[in-house]
């Protein structure tokens, strides 16, 4: 996905509303310096593609992130995300049950 976004940027095909920029006209001026920071981390494969683009010249891309994932750490993060989503679903279900019980108790208190 990152490579597709960079490609779209270099071809001037990104929507300004989704991909804000600081200087120039995104549809007219080809960028020379690009800084990319990925919250959640980037991968070695993405770093490789960025290095290839830098090597080809014409553009300088700096890639950073909260971490650099290998396949193992990437899968660990996906697993943690799945577990936290499951926990959140259980919390929502528990809250719904609690509200139903409160409603039932309120109804039972009427003569």
PDB file of N, CA and C in Angstrom:
ATOM      1  N   UNK A   1       0.823  -1.190   0.000  1.00  0.00           N
ATOM      2  CA  UNK A   1       0.000   0.000   0.000  1.00  0.00           C
ATOM      3  C   UNK A   1       0.873   1.263   0.000  1.00  0.00           C
ATOM      4  N   UNK A   2       1.924   1.253   0.805  1.00  0.00           N
ATOM      5  CA  UNK A   2       2.800   2.426   0.859  1.00  0.00           C
ATOM      6  C   UNK A   2       3.408   2.720  -0.506  1.00  0.00           C
ATOM      7  N   UNK A   3       3.818   1.702  -1.211  1.00  0.00           N
ATOM      8  CA  UNK A   3       4.426   1.892  -2.533  1.00  0.00           C
ATOM      9  C   UNK A   3       3.403   2.499  -3.493  1.00  0.00           C
ATOM     10  N   UNK A   4       2.145   2.072  -3.398  1.00  0.00           N
ATOM     11  CA  UNK A   4       1.093   2.625  -4.258  1.00  0.00           C
ATOM     12  C   UNK A   4       0.841   4.099  -3.932  1.00  0.00           C
ATOM     13  N   UNK A   5       0.886   4.439  -2.650  1.00  0.00           N
ATOM     14  CA  UNK A   5       0.689   5.834  -2.261  1.00  0.00           C
ATOM     15  C   UNK A   5       1.835   6.701  -2.780  1.00  0.00           C
ATOM     16  N   UNK A   6       3.062   6.209  -2.629  1.00  0.00           N
ATOM     17  CA  UNK A   6       4.215   6.967  -3.138  1.00  0.00           C
ATOM     18  C   UNK A   6       4.115   7.131  -4.654  1.00  0.00           C
ATOM     19  N   UNK A   7       3.732   6.061  -5.337  1.00  0.00           N
ATOM     20  CA  UNK A   7       3.577   6.120  -6.793  1.00  0.00           C
ATOM     21  C   UNK A   7       2.523   7.156  -7.180  1.00  0.00           C
ATOM     22  N   UNK A   8       1.407   7.152  -6.476  1.00  0.00           N
ATOM     23  CA  UNK A   8       0.362   8.140  -6.732  1.00  0.00           C
ATOM     24  C   UNK A   8       0.843   9.552  -6.485  1.00  0.00           C
ATOM     25  N   UNK A   9       1.642   9.735  -5.443  1.00  0.00           N
ATOM     26  CA  UNK A   9       2.203  11.054  -5.137  1.00  0.00           C
ATOM     27  C   UNK A   9       3.125  11.527  -6.257  1.00  0.00           C
ATOM     28  N   UNK A  10       3.998  10.646  -6.705  1.00  0.00           N
ATOM     29  CA  UNK A  10       4.953  11.020  -7.753  1.00  0.00           C
ATOM     30  C   UNK A  10       4.269  11.310  -9.079  1.00  0.00           C
ATOM     31  N   UNK A  11       3.107  10.689  -9.310  1.00  0.00           N
ATOM     32  CA  UNK A  11       2.358  10.923 -10.550  1.00  0.00           C
ATOM     33  C   UNK A  11       1.317  12.029 -10.402  1.00  0.00           C
ATOM     34  N   UNK A  12       1.209  12.610  -9.195  1.00  0.00           N
ATOM     35  CA  UNK A  12       0.254  13.686  -8.971  1.00  0.00           C
ATOM     36  C   UNK A  12      -1.187  13.231  -8.949  1.00  0.00           C
ATOM     37  N   UNK A  13      -1.435  11.991  -8.502  1.00  0.00           N
ATOM     38  CA  UNK A  13      -2.791  11.439  -8.536  1.00  0.00           C
ATOM     39  C   UNK A  13      -3.454  11.317  -7.163  1.00  0.00           C
ATOM     40  N   UNK A  14      -2.826  11.850  -6.123  1.00  0.00           N
ATOM     41  CA  UNK A  14      -3.416  11.762  -4.791  1.00  0.00           C
ATOM     42  C   UNK A  14      -4.383  12.912  -4.554  1.00  0.00           C
ATOM     43  N   UNK A  15      -5.471  12.622  -3.845  1.00  0.00           N
ATOM     44  CA  UNK A  15      -6.426  13.667  -3.492  1.00  0.00           C
ATOM     45  C   UNK A  15      -5.857  14.495  -2.350  1.00  0.00           C
ATOM     46  N   UNK A  16      -5.851  15.793  -2.548  1.00  0.00           N
ATOM     47  CA  UNK A  16      -5.300  16.699  -1.540  1.00  0.00           C
ATOM     48  C   UNK A  16      -6.032  16.565  -0.208  1.00  0.00           C
ATOM     49  N   UNK A  17      -7.321  16.284  -0.248  1.00  0.00           N
ATOM     50  CA  UNK A  17      -8.100  16.174   0.983  1.00  0.00           C
ATOM     51  C   UNK A  17      -7.672  14.967   1.825  1.00  0.00           C
ATOM     52  N   UNK A  18      -7.195  13.923   1.180  1.00  0.00           N
ATOM     53  CA  UNK A  18      -6.770  12.725   1.914  1.00  0.00           C
ATOM     54  C   UNK A  18      -5.276  12.720   2.218  1.00  0.00           C
ATOM     55  N   UNK A  19      -4.501  13.414   1.406  1.00  0.00           N
ATOM     56  CA  UNK A  19      -3.047  13.439   1.551  1.00  0.00           C
ATOM     57  C   UNK A  19      -2.563  14.885   1.525  1.00  0.00           C
ATOM     58  N   UNK A  20      -2.646  15.578   2.663  1.00  0.00           N
ATOM     59  CA  UNK A  20      -2.246  16.991   2.682  1.00  0.00           C
ATOM     60  C   UNK A  20      -0.752  17.152   2.442  1.00  0.00           C
ATOM     61  N   UNK A  21      -0.365  18.307   1.940  1.00  0.00           N
ATOM     62  CA  UNK A  21       1.031  18.607   1.663  1.00  0.00           C
ATOM     63  C   UNK A  21       1.337  20.006   2.163  1.00  0.00           C
ATOM     64  N   UNK A  22       2.613  20.347   2.200  1.00  0.00           N
ATOM     65  CA  UNK A  22       3.016  21.626   2.772  1.00  0.00           C
ATOM     66  C   UNK A  22       3.254  22.673   1.693  1.00  0.00           C
ATOM     67  N   UNK A  23       4.018  22.355   0.653  1.00  0.00           N
ATOM     68  CA  UNK A  23       4.397  23.348  -0.361  1.00  0.00           C
ATOM     69  C   UNK A  23       4.040  22.849  -1.753  1.00  0.00           C
ATOM     70  N   UNK A  24       3.739  23.800  -2.631  1.00  0.00           N
ATOM     71  CA  UNK A  24       3.549  23.487  -4.039  1.00  0.00           C
ATOM     72  C   UNK A  24       2.146  23.034  -4.366  1.00  0.00           C
ATOM     73  N   UNK A  25       1.956  22.712  -5.622  1.00  0.00           N
ATOM     74  CA  UNK A  25       0.683  22.224  -6.128  1.00  0.00           C
ATOM     75  C   UNK A  25       0.847  20.738  -6.393  1.00  0.00           C
ATOM     76  N   UNK A  26       0.111  19.923  -5.653  1.00  0.00           N
ATOM     77  CA  UNK A  26       0.294  18.474  -5.718  1.00  0.00           C
ATOM     78  C   UNK A  26       0.007  17.911  -7.107  1.00  0.00           C
ATOM     79  N   UNK A  27      -0.854  18.555  -7.881  1.00  0.00           N
ATOM     80  CA  UNK A  27      -1.171  18.029  -9.205  1.00  0.00           C
ATOM     81  C   UNK A  27      -0.192  18.498 -10.271  1.00  0.00           C
ATOM     82  N   UNK A  28       0.586  19.536  -9.962  1.00  0.00           N
ATOM     83  CA  UNK A  28       1.476  20.094 -10.971  1.00  0.00           C
ATOM     84  C   UNK A  28       2.951  19.869 -10.664  1.00  0.00           C
ATOM     85  N   UNK A  29       3.341  20.086  -9.411  1.00  0.00           N
ATOM     86  CA  UNK A  29       4.746  20.011  -9.038  1.00  0.00           C
ATOM     87  C   UNK A  29       5.097  18.625  -8.511  1.00  0.00           C
ATOM     88  N   UNK A  30       6.078  18.015  -9.121  1.00  0.00           N
ATOM     89  CA  UNK A  30       6.550  16.727  -8.629  1.00  0.00           C
ATOM     90  C   UNK A  30       7.443  16.980  -7.417  1.00  0.00           C
ATOM     91  N   UNK A  31       7.165  16.288  -6.305  1.00  0.00           N
ATOM     92  CA  UNK A  31       7.960  16.537  -5.095  1.00  0.00           C
ATOM     93  C   UNK A  31       9.388  16.019  -5.248  1.00  0.00           C
ATOM     94  N   UNK A  32      10.305  16.689  -4.584  1.00  0.00           N
ATOM     95  CA  UNK A  32      11.700  16.257  -4.587  1.00  0.00           C
ATOM     96  C   UNK A  32      12.093  15.665  -3.246  1.00  0.00           C
ATOM     97  N   UNK A  33      11.442  16.120  -2.185  1.00  0.00           N
ATOM     98  CA  UNK A  33      11.713  15.624  -0.836  1.00  0.00           C
ATOM     99  C   UNK A  33      10.404  15.165  -0.212  1.00  0.00           C
ATOM    100  N   UNK A  34      10.376  13.916   0.235  1.00  0.00           N
ATOM    101  CA  UNK A  34       9.176  13.341   0.842  1.00  0.00           C
ATOM    102  C   UNK A  34       9.572  12.741   2.185  1.00  0.00           C
ATOM    103  N   UNK A  35       8.802  13.064   3.206  1.00  0.00           N
ATOM    104  CA  UNK A  35       8.999  12.463   4.527  1.00  0.00           C
ATOM    105  C   UNK A  35       7.762  11.641   4.838  1.00  0.00           C
ATOM    106  N   UNK A  36       7.978  10.378   5.152  1.00  0.00           N
ATOM    107  CA  UNK A  36       6.879   9.466   5.482  1.00  0.00           C
ATOM    108  C   UNK A  36       7.139   8.899   6.869  1.00  0.00           C
ATOM    109  N   UNK A  37       6.139   9.019   7.741  1.00  0.00           N
ATOM    110  CA  UNK A  37       6.224   8.426   9.075  1.00  0.00           C
ATOM    111  C   UNK A  37       4.988   7.562   9.272  1.00  0.00           C
ATOM    112  N   UNK A  38       5.206   6.294   9.604  1.00  0.00           N
ATOM    113  CA  UNK A  38       4.105   5.344   9.743  1.00  0.00           C
ATOM    114  C   UNK A  38       3.912   5.016  11.217  1.00  0.00           C
ATOM    115  N   UNK A  39       2.793   5.492  11.777  1.00  0.00           N
ATOM    116  CA  UNK A  39       2.450   5.143  13.147  1.00  0.00           C
ATOM    117  C   UNK A  39       1.996   3.686  13.135  1.00  0.00           C
ATOM    118  N   UNK A  40       2.610   2.877  13.968  1.00  0.00           N
ATOM    119  CA  UNK A  40       2.335   1.452  13.962  1.00  0.00           C
ATOM    120  C   UNK A  40       3.464   0.671  13.316  1.00  0.00           C
ATOM    121  N   UNK A  41       4.313   1.375  12.621  1.00  0.00           N
ATOM    122  CA  UNK A  41       5.510   0.746  12.081  1.00  0.00           C
ATOM    123  C   UNK A  41       5.471   0.539  10.584  1.00  0.00           C
ATOM    124  N   UNK A  42       6.648   0.359  10.056  1.00  0.00           N
ATOM    125  CA  UNK A  42       6.839   0.082   8.639  1.00  0.00           C
ATOM    126  C   UNK A  42       7.538  -1.272   8.524  1.00  0.00           C
ATOM    127  N   UNK A  43       7.704  -1.761   7.330  1.00  0.00           N
ATOM    128  CA  UNK A  43       8.317  -3.081   7.135  1.00  0.00           C
ATOM    129  C   UNK A  43       9.630  -2.941   6.364  1.00  0.00           C
ATOM    130  N   UNK A  44      10.414  -4.000   6.422  1.00  0.00           N
ATOM    131  CA  UNK A  44      11.658  -4.025   5.654  1.00  0.00           C
ATOM    132  C   UNK A  44      11.376  -3.964   4.159  1.00  0.00           C
ATOM    133  N   UNK A  45      10.281  -4.578   3.730  1.00  0.00           N
ATOM    134  CA  UNK A  45       9.914  -4.551   2.313  1.00  0.00           C
ATOM    135  C   UNK A  45       9.623  -3.118   1.859  1.00  0.00           C
ATOM    136  N   UNK A  46       8.901  -2.373   2.692  1.00  0.00           N
ATOM    137  CA  UNK A  46       8.621  -0.973   2.345  1.00  0.00           C
ATOM    138  C   UNK A  46       9.910  -0.160   2.317  1.00  0.00           C
ATOM    139  N   UNK A  47      10.789  -0.409   3.273  1.00  0.00           N
ATOM    140  CA  UNK A  47      12.079   0.294   3.299  1.00  0.00           C
ATOM    141  C   UNK A  47      12.896  -0.041   2.046  1.00  0.00           C
ATOM    142  N   UNK A  48      12.825  -1.278   1.601  1.00  0.00           N
ATOM    143  CA  UNK A  48      13.529  -1.686   0.387  1.00  0.00           C
ATOM    144  C   UNK A  48      13.015  -0.906  -0.825  1.00  0.00           C
ATOM    145  N   UNK A  49      11.687  -0.794  -0.956  1.00  0.00           N
ATOM    146  CA  UNK A  49      11.107  -0.064  -2.091  1.00  0.00           C
ATOM    147  C   UNK A  49      11.493   1.407  -2.056  1.00  0.00           C
ATOM    148  N   UNK A  50      11.486   1.990  -0.865  1.00  0.00           N
ATOM    149  CA  UNK A  50      11.890   3.394  -0.729  1.00  0.00           C
ATOM    150  C   UNK A  50      13.359   3.548  -1.128  1.00  0.00           C
ATOM    151  N   UNK A  51      14.198   2.611  -0.709  1.00  0.00           N
ATOM    152  CA  UNK A  51      15.626   2.656  -1.074  1.00  0.00           C
ATOM    153  C   UNK A  51      15.801   2.573  -2.592  1.00  0.00           C
ATOM    154  N   UNK A  52      15.005   1.745  -3.249  1.00  0.00           N
ATOM    155  CA  UNK A  52      15.081   1.629  -4.708  1.00  0.00           C
ATOM    156  C   UNK A  52      14.683   2.941  -5.389  1.00  0.00           C
ATOM    157  N   UNK A  53      13.641   3.586  -4.870  1.00  0.00           N
ATOM    158  CA  UNK A  53      13.231   4.877  -5.433  1.00  0.00           C
ATOM    159  C   UNK A  53      14.305   5.936  -5.214  1.00  0.00           C
ATOM    160  N   UNK A  54      14.916   5.929  -4.035  1.00  0.00           N
ATOM    161  CA  UNK A  54      16.000   6.877  -3.759  1.00  0.00           C
ATOM    162  C   UNK A  54      17.190   6.624  -4.673  1.00  0.00           C
ATOM    163  N   UNK A  55      17.467   5.358  -4.915  1.00  0.00           N
ATOM    164  CA  UNK A  55      18.600   4.986  -5.770  1.00  0.00           C
ATOM    165  C   UNK A  55      18.363   5.428  -7.220  1.00  0.00           C
ATOM    166  N   UNK A  56      17.116   5.379  -7.670  1.00  0.00           N
ATOM    167  CA  UNK A  56      16.784   5.769  -9.042  1.00  0.00           C
ATOM    168  C   UNK A  56      16.966   7.265  -9.262  1.00  0.00           C
ATOM    169  N   UNK A  57      16.917   8.042  -8.164  1.00  0.00           N
ATOM    170  CA  UNK A  57      17.142   9.481  -8.274  1.00  0.00           C
ATOM    171  C   UNK A  57      15.886  10.250  -8.611  1.00  0.00           C
ATOM    172  N   UNK A  58      16.022  11.561  -8.565  1.00  0.00           N
ATOM    173  CA  UNK A  58      14.902  12.434  -8.886  1.00  0.00           C
ATOM    174  C   UNK A  58      14.018  12.760  -7.696  1.00  0.00           C
ATOM    175  N   UNK A  59      14.101  11.969  -6.667  1.00  0.00           N
ATOM    176  CA  UNK A  59      13.300  12.185  -5.473  1.00  0.00           C
ATOM    177  C   UNK A  59      14.073  11.648  -4.272  1.00  0.00           C
ATOM    178  N   UNK A  60      13.898  12.310  -3.138  1.00  0.00           N
ATOM    179  CA  UNK A  60      14.538  11.844  -1.907  1.00  0.00           C
ATOM    180  C   UNK A  60      13.425  11.561  -0.901  1.00  0.00           C
ATOM    181  N   UNK A  61      13.362  10.310  -0.446  1.00  0.00           N
ATOM    182  CA  UNK A  61      12.315   9.884   0.476  1.00  0.00           C
ATOM    183  C   UNK A  61      12.958   9.451   1.780  1.00  0.00           C
ATOM    184  N   UNK A  62      12.447   9.991   2.876  1.00  0.00           N
ATOM    185  CA  UNK A  62      12.873   9.581   4.211  1.00  0.00           C
ATOM    186  C   UNK A  62      11.713   8.805   4.809  1.00  0.00           C
ATOM    187  N   UNK A  63      11.977   7.564   5.198  1.00  0.00           N
ATOM    188  CA  UNK A  63      10.946   6.688   5.763  1.00  0.00           C
ATOM    189  C   UNK A  63      11.239   6.445   7.229  1.00  0.00           C
ATOM    190  N   UNK A  64      10.243   6.644   8.064  1.00  0.00           N
ATOM    191  CA  UNK A  64      10.374   6.375   9.489  1.00  0.00           C
ATOM    192  C   UNK A  64       9.091   5.780  10.021  1.00  0.00           C
ATOM    193  N   UNK A  65       9.161   5.302  11.242  1.00  0.00           N
ATOM    194  CA  UNK A  65       7.974   4.739  11.865  1.00  0.00           C
ATOM    195  C   UNK A  65       8.219   4.449  13.326  1.00  0.00           C
ATOM    196  N   UNK A  66       7.167   4.066  14.008  1.00  0.00           N
ATOM    197  CA  UNK A  66       7.297   3.753  15.424  1.00  0.00           C
ATOM    198  C   UNK A  66       8.111   2.491  15.643  1.00  0.00           C
ATOM    199  N   UNK A  67       8.186   1.651  14.636  1.00  0.00           N
ATOM    200  CA  UNK A  67       9.025   0.454  14.672  1.00  0.00           C
ATOM    201  C   UNK A  67       9.265  -0.016  13.241  1.00  0.00           C
ATOM    202  N   UNK A  68      10.212  -0.905  13.076  1.00  0.00           N
ATOM    203  CA  UNK A  68      10.398  -1.573  11.782  1.00  0.00           C
ATOM    204  C   UNK A  68      10.064  -3.038  12.003  1.00  0.00           C
ATOM    205  N   UNK A  69       9.027  -3.485  11.326  1.00  0.00           N
ATOM    206  CA  UNK A  69       8.535  -4.845  11.517  1.00  0.00           C
ATOM    207  C   UNK A  69       9.253  -5.848  10.625  1.00  0.00           C
ATOM    208  N   UNK A  70       9.485  -7.019  11.189  1.00  0.00           N
ATOM    209  CA  UNK A  70       9.759  -8.189  10.370  1.00  0.00           C
ATOM    210  C   UNK A  70       8.472  -9.001  10.365  1.00  0.00           C
ATOM    211  N   UNK A  71       8.437 -10.142   9.705  1.00  0.00           N
ATOM    212  CA  UNK A  71       7.187 -10.898   9.601  1.00  0.00           C
ATOM    213  C   UNK A  71       6.672 -11.321  10.978  1.00  0.00           C
ATOM    214  N   UNK A  72       7.571 -11.648  11.880  1.00  0.00           N
ATOM    215  CA  UNK A  72       7.159 -12.102  13.210  1.00  0.00           C
ATOM    216  C   UNK A  72       6.504 -10.969  14.016  1.00  0.00           C
ATOM    217  N   UNK A  73       7.139  -9.805  14.063  1.00  0.00           N
ATOM    218  CA  UNK A  73       6.568  -8.707  14.854  1.00  0.00           C
ATOM    219  C   UNK A  73       5.280  -8.176  14.222  1.00  0.00           C
ATOM    220  N   UNK A  74       5.198  -8.222  12.902  1.00  0.00           N
ATOM    221  CA  UNK A  74       3.978  -7.795  12.228  1.00  0.00           C
ATOM    222  C   UNK A  74       2.814  -8.704  12.616  1.00  0.00           C
ATOM    223  N   UNK A  75       3.038 -10.015  12.592  1.00  0.00           N
ATOM    224  CA  UNK A  75       1.982 -10.966  12.960  1.00  0.00           C
ATOM    225  C   UNK A  75       1.621 -10.852  14.439  1.00  0.00           C
ATOM    226  N   UNK A  76       2.606 -10.553  15.300  1.00  0.00           N
ATOM    227  CA  UNK A  76       2.314 -10.339  16.723  1.00  0.00           C
ATOM    228  C   UNK A  76       1.382  -9.144  16.901  1.00  0.00           C
ATOM    229  N   UNK A  77       1.642  -8.061  16.184  1.00  0.00           N
ATOM    230  CA  UNK A  77       0.781  -6.882  16.277  1.00  0.00           C
ATOM    231  C   UNK A  77      -0.629  -7.176  15.788  1.00  0.00           C
ATOM    232  N   UNK A  78      -0.743  -7.921  14.699  1.00  0.00           N
ATOM    233  CA  UNK A  78      -2.058  -8.307  14.181  1.00  0.00           C
ATOM    234  C   UNK A  78      -2.796  -9.157  15.209  1.00  0.00           C
ATOM    235  N   UNK A  79      -2.089 -10.071  15.840  1.00  0.00           N
ATOM    236  CA  UNK A  79      -2.688 -10.930  16.858  1.00  0.00           C
ATOM    237  C   UNK A  79      -3.181 -10.105  18.042  1.00  0.00           C
ATOM    238  N   UNK A  80      -2.369  -9.153  18.500  1.00  0.00           N
ATOM    239  CA  UNK A  80      -2.768  -8.296  19.621  1.00  0.00           C
ATOM    240  C   UNK A  80      -3.979  -7.452  19.246  1.00  0.00           C
ATOM    241  N   UNK A  81      -4.014  -6.977  18.029  1.00  0.00           N
ATOM    242  CA  UNK A  81      -5.150  -6.190  17.563  1.00  0.00           C
ATOM    243  C   UNK A  81      -6.414  -7.042  17.583  1.00  0.00           C
ATOM    244  N   UNK A  82      -6.311  -8.264  17.082  1.00  0.00           N
ATOM    245  CA  UNK A  82      -7.466  -9.167  17.071  1.00  0.00           C
ATOM    246  C   UNK A  82      -7.936  -9.452  18.485  1.00  0.00           C
ATOM    247  N   UNK A  83      -7.009  -9.676  19.408  1.00  0.00           N
ATOM    248  CA  UNK A  83      -7.373  -9.945  20.793  1.00  0.00           C
ATOM    249  C   UNK A  83      -8.041  -8.738  21.425  1.00  0.00           C
ATOM    250  N   UNK A  84      -7.520  -7.540  21.163  1.00  0.00           N
ATOM    251  CA  UNK A  84      -8.121  -6.342  21.759  1.00  0.00           C
ATOM    252  C   UNK A  84      -9.504  -6.089  21.170  1.00  0.00           C
ATOM    253  N   UNK A  85      -9.713  -6.405  19.893  1.00  0.00           N
ATOM    254  CA  UNK A  85     -11.037  -6.266  19.301  1.00  0.00           C
ATOM    255  C   UNK A  85     -12.012  -7.227  19.961  1.00  0.00           C
ATOM    256  N   UNK A  86     -11.562  -8.458  20.233  1.00  0.00           N
ATOM    257  CA  UNK A  86     -12.421  -9.442  20.893  1.00  0.00           C
ATOM    258  C   UNK A  86     -12.776  -8.979  22.302  1.00  0.00           C
ATOM    259  N   UNK A  87     -11.803  -8.433  23.010  1.00  0.00           N
ATOM    260  CA  UNK A  87     -12.051  -7.930  24.366  1.00  0.00           C
ATOM    261  C   UNK A  87     -13.043  -6.775  24.316  1.00  0.00           C
ATOM    262  N   UNK A  88     -12.894  -5.882  23.358  1.00  0.00           N
ATOM    263  CA  UNK A  88     -13.822  -4.757  23.228  1.00  0.00           C
ATOM    264  C   UNK A  88     -15.240  -5.233  22.930  1.00  0.00           C
ATOM    265  N   UNK A  89     -15.377  -6.257  22.097  1.00  0.00           N
ATOM    266  CA  UNK A  89     -16.706  -6.808  21.813  1.00  0.00           C
ATOM    267  C   UNK A  89     -17.333  -7.376  23.078  1.00  0.00           C
ATOM    268  N   UNK A  90     -16.532  -8.076  23.879  1.00  0.00           N
ATOM    269  CA  UNK A  90     -17.042  -8.625  25.132  1.00  0.00           C
ATOM    270  C   UNK A  90     -17.468  -7.514  26.079  1.00  0.00           C
ATOM    271  N   UNK A  91     -16.708  -6.439  26.145  1.00  0.00           N
ATOM    272  CA  UNK A  91     -17.071  -5.299  27.002  1.00  0.00           C
ATOM    273  C   UNK A  91     -18.392  -4.677  26.567  1.00  0.00           C
ATOM    274  N   UNK A  92     -18.576  -4.539  25.260  1.00  0.00           N
ATOM    275  CA  UNK A  92     -19.824  -3.972  24.744  1.00  0.00           C
ATOM    276  C   UNK A  92     -20.990  -4.883  25.092  1.00  0.00           C
ATOM    277  N   UNK A  93     -20.811  -6.183  24.912  1.00  0.00           N
ATOM    278  CA  UNK A  93     -21.878  -7.133  25.241  1.00  0.00           C
ATOM    279  C   UNK A  93     -22.193  -7.095  26.733  1.00  0.00           C
ATOM    280  N   UNK A  94     -21.175  -7.024  27.566  1.00  0.00           N
ATOM    281  CA  UNK A  94     -21.372  -6.970  29.017  1.00  0.00           C
ATOM    282  C   UNK A  94     -22.134  -5.700  29.397  1.00  0.00           C
ATOM    283  N   UNK A  95     -21.791  -4.571  28.788  1.00  0.00           N
ATOM    284  CA  UNK A  95     -22.480  -3.309  29.073  1.00  0.00           C
ATOM    285  C   UNK A  95     -23.946  -3.387  28.652  1.00  0.00           C
ATOM    286  N   UNK A  96     -24.222  -4.001  27.524  1.00  0.00           N
ATOM    287  CA  UNK A  96     -25.614  -4.161  27.084  1.00  0.00           C
ATOM    288  C   UNK A  96     -26.400  -5.018  28.069  1.00  0.00           C
ATOM    289  N   UNK A  97     -25.775  -6.092  28.521  1.00  0.00           N
ATOM    290  CA  UNK A  97     -26.432  -6.963  29.502  1.00  0.00           C
ATOM    291  C   UNK A  97     -26.697  -6.203  30.796  1.00  0.00           C
ATOM    292  N   UNK A  98     -25.741  -5.417  31.246  1.00  0.00           N
ATOM    293  CA  UNK A  98     -25.898  -4.641  32.480  1.00  0.00           C
ATOM    294  C   UNK A  98     -27.065  -3.665  32.343  1.00  0.00           C
ATOM    295  N   UNK A  99     -27.163  -3.005  31.182  1.00  0.00           N
ATOM    296  CA  UNK A  99     -28.261  -2.063  30.957  1.00  0.00           C
ATOM    297  C   UNK A  99     -29.611  -2.777  30.938  1.00  0.00           C
ATOM    298  N   UNK A 100     -29.644  -3.962  30.309  1.00  0.00           N
ATOM    299  CA  UNK A 100     -30.899  -4.728  30.273  1.00  0.00           C
ATOM    300  C   UNK A 100     -31.321  -5.128  31.680  1.00  0.00           C
ATOM    301  N   UNK A 101     -30.349  -5.553  32.479  1.00  0.00           N
ATOM    302  CA  UNK A 101     -30.659  -5.938  33.852  1.00  0.00           C
ATOM    303  C   UNK A 101     -31.186  -4.752  34.643  1.00  0.00           C
ATOM    304  N   UNK A 102     -30.568  -3.597  34.465  1.00  0.00           N
ATOM    305  CA  UNK A 102     -31.034  -2.399  35.162  1.00  0.00           C
ATOM    306  C   UNK A 102     -32.455  -2.050  34.731  1.00  0.00           C
ATOM    307  N   UNK A 103     -32.731  -2.169  33.450  1.00  0.00           N
ATOM    308  CA  UNK A 103     -34.062  -1.877  32.922  1.00  0.00           C
ATOM    309  C   UNK A 103     -35.073  -2.864  33.496  1.00  0.00           C
ATOM    310  N   UNK A 104     -34.721  -4.153  33.509  1.00  0.00           N
ATOM    311  CA  UNK A 104     -35.608  -5.180  34.067  1.00  0.00           C
ATOM    312  C   UNK A 104     -35.870  -4.922  35.542  1.00  0.00           C
ATOM    313  N   UNK A 105     -34.847  -4.553  36.296  1.00  0.00           N
ATOM    314  CA  UNK A 105     -35.019  -4.277  37.725  1.00  0.00           C
ATOM    315  C   UNK A 105     -35.923  -3.069  37.934  1.00  0.00           C
ATOM    316  N   UNK A 106     -35.785  -2.075  37.071  1.00  0.00           N
ATOM    317  CA  UNK A 106     -36.638  -0.890  37.178  1.00  0.00           C
ATOM    318  C   UNK A 106     -38.077  -1.253  36.910  1.00  0.00           C
ATOM    319  N   UNK A 107     -38.306  -2.077  35.896  1.00  0.00           N
ATOM    320  CA  UNK A 107     -39.673  -2.506  35.568  1.00  0.00           C
ATOM    321  C   UNK A 107     -40.269  -3.362  36.692  1.00  0.00           C
ATOM    322  N   UNK A 108     -39.434  -4.213  37.304  1.00  0.00           N
ATOM    323  CA  UNK A 108     -39.910  -5.068  38.399  1.00  0.00           C
ATOM    324  C   UNK A 108     -40.291  -4.267  39.640  1.00  0.00           C
ATOM    325  N   UNK A 109     -39.746  -3.075  39.772  1.00  0.00           N
ATOM    326  CA  UNK A 109     -40.030  -2.276  40.969  1.00  0.00           C
ATOM    327  C   UNK A 109     -41.391  -1.590  40.900  1.00  0.00           C
ATOM    328  N   UNK A 110     -42.007  -1.554  39.715  1.00  0.00           N
ATOM    329  CA  UNK A 110     -43.345  -0.966  39.605  1.00  0.00           C
ATOM    330  C   UNK A 110     -44.391  -1.956  40.102  1.00  0.00           C
ATOM    331  N   UNK A 111     -45.438  -1.436  40.812  1.00  0.00           N
ATOM    332  CA  UNK A 111     -46.478  -2.338  41.346  1.00  0.00           C
ATOM    333  C   UNK A 111     -47.376  -2.928  40.288  1.00  0.00           C
TER     334      UNK A 111
END
